[in-house]
Tab-separated table of C-alpha atoms in Angstrom:
chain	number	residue	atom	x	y	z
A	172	UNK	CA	-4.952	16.321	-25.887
A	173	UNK	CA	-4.287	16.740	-21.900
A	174	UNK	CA	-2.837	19.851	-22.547
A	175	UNK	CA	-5.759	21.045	-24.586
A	176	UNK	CA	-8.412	20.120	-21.849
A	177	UNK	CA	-6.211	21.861	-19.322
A	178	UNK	CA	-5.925	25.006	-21.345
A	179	UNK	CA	-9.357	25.300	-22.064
A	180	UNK	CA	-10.888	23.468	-19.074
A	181	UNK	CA	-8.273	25.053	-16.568
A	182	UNK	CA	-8.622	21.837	-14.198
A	183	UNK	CA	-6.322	19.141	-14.430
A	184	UNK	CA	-8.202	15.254	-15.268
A	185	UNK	CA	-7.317	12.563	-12.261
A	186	UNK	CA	-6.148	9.644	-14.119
A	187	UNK	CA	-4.534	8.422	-11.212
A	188	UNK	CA	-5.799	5.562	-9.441
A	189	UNK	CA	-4.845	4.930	-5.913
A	190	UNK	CA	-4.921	1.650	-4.510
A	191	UNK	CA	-6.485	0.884	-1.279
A	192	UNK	CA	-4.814	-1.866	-0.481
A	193	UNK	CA	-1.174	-2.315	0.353
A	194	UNK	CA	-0.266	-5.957	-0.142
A	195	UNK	CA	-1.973	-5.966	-4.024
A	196	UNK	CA	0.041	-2.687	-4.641
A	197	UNK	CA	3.365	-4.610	-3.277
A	198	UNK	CA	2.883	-7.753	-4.899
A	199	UNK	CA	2.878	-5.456	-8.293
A	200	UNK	CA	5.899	-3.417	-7.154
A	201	UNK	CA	7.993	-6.773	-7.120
A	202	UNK	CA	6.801	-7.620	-10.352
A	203	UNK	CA	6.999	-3.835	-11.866
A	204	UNK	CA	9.984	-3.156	-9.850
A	205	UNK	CA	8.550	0.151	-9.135
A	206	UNK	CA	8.509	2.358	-5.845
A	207	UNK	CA	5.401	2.934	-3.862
A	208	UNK	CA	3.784	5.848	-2.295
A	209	UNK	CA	1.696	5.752	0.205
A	210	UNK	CA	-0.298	8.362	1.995
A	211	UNK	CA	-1.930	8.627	5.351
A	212	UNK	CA	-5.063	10.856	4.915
A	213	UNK	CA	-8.299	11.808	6.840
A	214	UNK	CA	-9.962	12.756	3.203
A	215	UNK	CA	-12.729	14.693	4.814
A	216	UNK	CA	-11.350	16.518	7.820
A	217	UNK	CA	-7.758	17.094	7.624
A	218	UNK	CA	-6.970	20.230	5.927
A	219	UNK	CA	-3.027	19.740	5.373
A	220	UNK	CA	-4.925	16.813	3.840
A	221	UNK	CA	-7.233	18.039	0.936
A	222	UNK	CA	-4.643	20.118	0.216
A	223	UNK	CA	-1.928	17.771	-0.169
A	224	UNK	CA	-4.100	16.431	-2.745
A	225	UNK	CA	-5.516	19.003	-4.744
A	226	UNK	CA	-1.924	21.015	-4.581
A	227	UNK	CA	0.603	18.322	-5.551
A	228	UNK	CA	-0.752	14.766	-6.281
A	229	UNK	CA	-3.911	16.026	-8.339
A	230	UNK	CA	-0.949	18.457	-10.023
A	231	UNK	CA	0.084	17.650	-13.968
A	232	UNK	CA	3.619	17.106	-12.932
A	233	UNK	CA	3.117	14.391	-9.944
A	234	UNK	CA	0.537	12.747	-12.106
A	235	UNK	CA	3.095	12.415	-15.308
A	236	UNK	CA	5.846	11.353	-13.082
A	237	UNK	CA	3.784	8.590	-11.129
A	238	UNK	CA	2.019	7.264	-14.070
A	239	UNK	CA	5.143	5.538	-14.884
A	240	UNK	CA	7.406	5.341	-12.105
A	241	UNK	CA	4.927	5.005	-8.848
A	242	UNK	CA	2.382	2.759	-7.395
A	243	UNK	CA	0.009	4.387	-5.392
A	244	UNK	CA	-1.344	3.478	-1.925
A	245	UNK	CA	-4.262	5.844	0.147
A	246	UNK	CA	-4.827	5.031	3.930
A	247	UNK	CA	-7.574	7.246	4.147
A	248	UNK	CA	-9.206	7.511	7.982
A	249	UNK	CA	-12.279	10.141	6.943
A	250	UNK	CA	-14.508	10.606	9.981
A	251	UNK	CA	-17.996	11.767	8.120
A	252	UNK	CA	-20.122	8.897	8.326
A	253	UNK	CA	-21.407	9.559	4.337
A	254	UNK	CA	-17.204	8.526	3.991
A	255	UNK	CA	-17.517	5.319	6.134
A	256	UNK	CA	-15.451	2.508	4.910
A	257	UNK	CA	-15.950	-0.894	4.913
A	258	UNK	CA	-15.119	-2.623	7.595
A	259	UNK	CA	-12.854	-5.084	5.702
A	260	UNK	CA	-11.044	-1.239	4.616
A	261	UNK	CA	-10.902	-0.027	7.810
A	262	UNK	CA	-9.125	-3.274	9.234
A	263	UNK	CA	-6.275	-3.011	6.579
A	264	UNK	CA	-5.674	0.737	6.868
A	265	UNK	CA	-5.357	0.025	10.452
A	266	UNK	CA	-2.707	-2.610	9.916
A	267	UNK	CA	-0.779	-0.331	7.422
A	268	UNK	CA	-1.048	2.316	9.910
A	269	UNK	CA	0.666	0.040	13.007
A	270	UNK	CA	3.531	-0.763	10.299
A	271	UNK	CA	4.637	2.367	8.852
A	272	UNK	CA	2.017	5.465	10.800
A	273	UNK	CA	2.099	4.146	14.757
A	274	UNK	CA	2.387	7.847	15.744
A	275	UNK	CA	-0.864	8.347	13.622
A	276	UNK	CA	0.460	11.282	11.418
A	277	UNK	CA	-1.755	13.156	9.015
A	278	UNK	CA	-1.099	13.571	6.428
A	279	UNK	CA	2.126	11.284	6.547
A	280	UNK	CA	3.565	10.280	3.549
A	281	UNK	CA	6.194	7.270	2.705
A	282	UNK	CA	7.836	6.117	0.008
A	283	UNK	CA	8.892	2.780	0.198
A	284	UNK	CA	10.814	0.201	-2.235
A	285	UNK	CA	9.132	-2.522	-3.680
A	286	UNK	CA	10.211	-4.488	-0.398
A	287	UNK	CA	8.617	-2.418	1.907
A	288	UNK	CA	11.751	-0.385	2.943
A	289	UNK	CA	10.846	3.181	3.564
A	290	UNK	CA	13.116	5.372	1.293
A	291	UNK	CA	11.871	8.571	2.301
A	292	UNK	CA	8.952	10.493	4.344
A	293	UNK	CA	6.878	13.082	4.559
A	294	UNK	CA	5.230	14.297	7.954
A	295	UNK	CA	2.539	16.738	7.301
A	296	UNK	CA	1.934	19.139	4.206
A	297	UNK	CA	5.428	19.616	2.145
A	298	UNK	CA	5.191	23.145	2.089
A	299	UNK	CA	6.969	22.740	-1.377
A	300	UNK	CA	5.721	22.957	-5.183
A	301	UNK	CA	4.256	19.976	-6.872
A	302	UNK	CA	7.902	20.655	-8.994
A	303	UNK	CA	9.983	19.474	-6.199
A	304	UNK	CA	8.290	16.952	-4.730
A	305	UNK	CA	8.520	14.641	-7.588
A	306	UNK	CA	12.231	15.820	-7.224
A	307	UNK	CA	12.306	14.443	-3.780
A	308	UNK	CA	10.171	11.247	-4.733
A	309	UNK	CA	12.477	10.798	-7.898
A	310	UNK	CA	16.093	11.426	-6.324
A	311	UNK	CA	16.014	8.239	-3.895
């Protein structure tokens, strides 16, 4: 059926949901024993940004991969205030961002065991097909 409403849609559904919050999304990794993504964004002014999204985690092949095998975290830092975030938001994207994004890197993406250990990062756009970065995310 996905196929079918890509064929004859031609735009991929997002059935991905990305956590905002870091601690739920490890507290499920210990018990899932699954790897976590997380990914530094300004949503509404960062370029390499939007199109890390719409070019590799909005793609049909990143989305069937982390269905299964990823949990999914968004520190997203937009700067439009129709995008403001709660302040309660704000505070923990701030904290995520002094443990693993200090240099404040955007987009910067991590991917980190369900302990927090950072297995692999990205610092800025790819620059690689959807294709091979679930290669990179799935060869830890």
């Amino acid at each position: 059926m996905k196929l079918l409403f890509i064929l004859f849609f031609g735009i991929i559904p997002t059935s991905l949901i990305w956590s905002d919050n870091y601690n739920e999304a490890q507290q499920q990794a210990k018990i899932t024993h699954k790897n976590i993504l997380i990914n530094f964004s300004g949503s509404d002014w960062c370029i390499p940004c939007i199109r890390l999204r719409k070019e590799i985690f909005e793609s049909a092949i990143f989305q069937d991969y982390a269905a299964d095998k990823l949990l999914l975290v968004r520190a997203d830092f937009p700067r439009q205030k129709k995008n403001r975030l709660s302040i309660d938001q704000v505070k923990r994207n701030e904290a995520l961002a002094e443990q693993y994004n200090p240099d404040g890197k955007f987009p910067y993406t991590l991917l980190l065991d369900e302990n927090g250990k950072i297995l692999k990062s990205w610092d800025g756009y790819p620059n690689i097909t959807a294709e091979r970065f679930v290669k990179e995310v799935s060869t830890k």
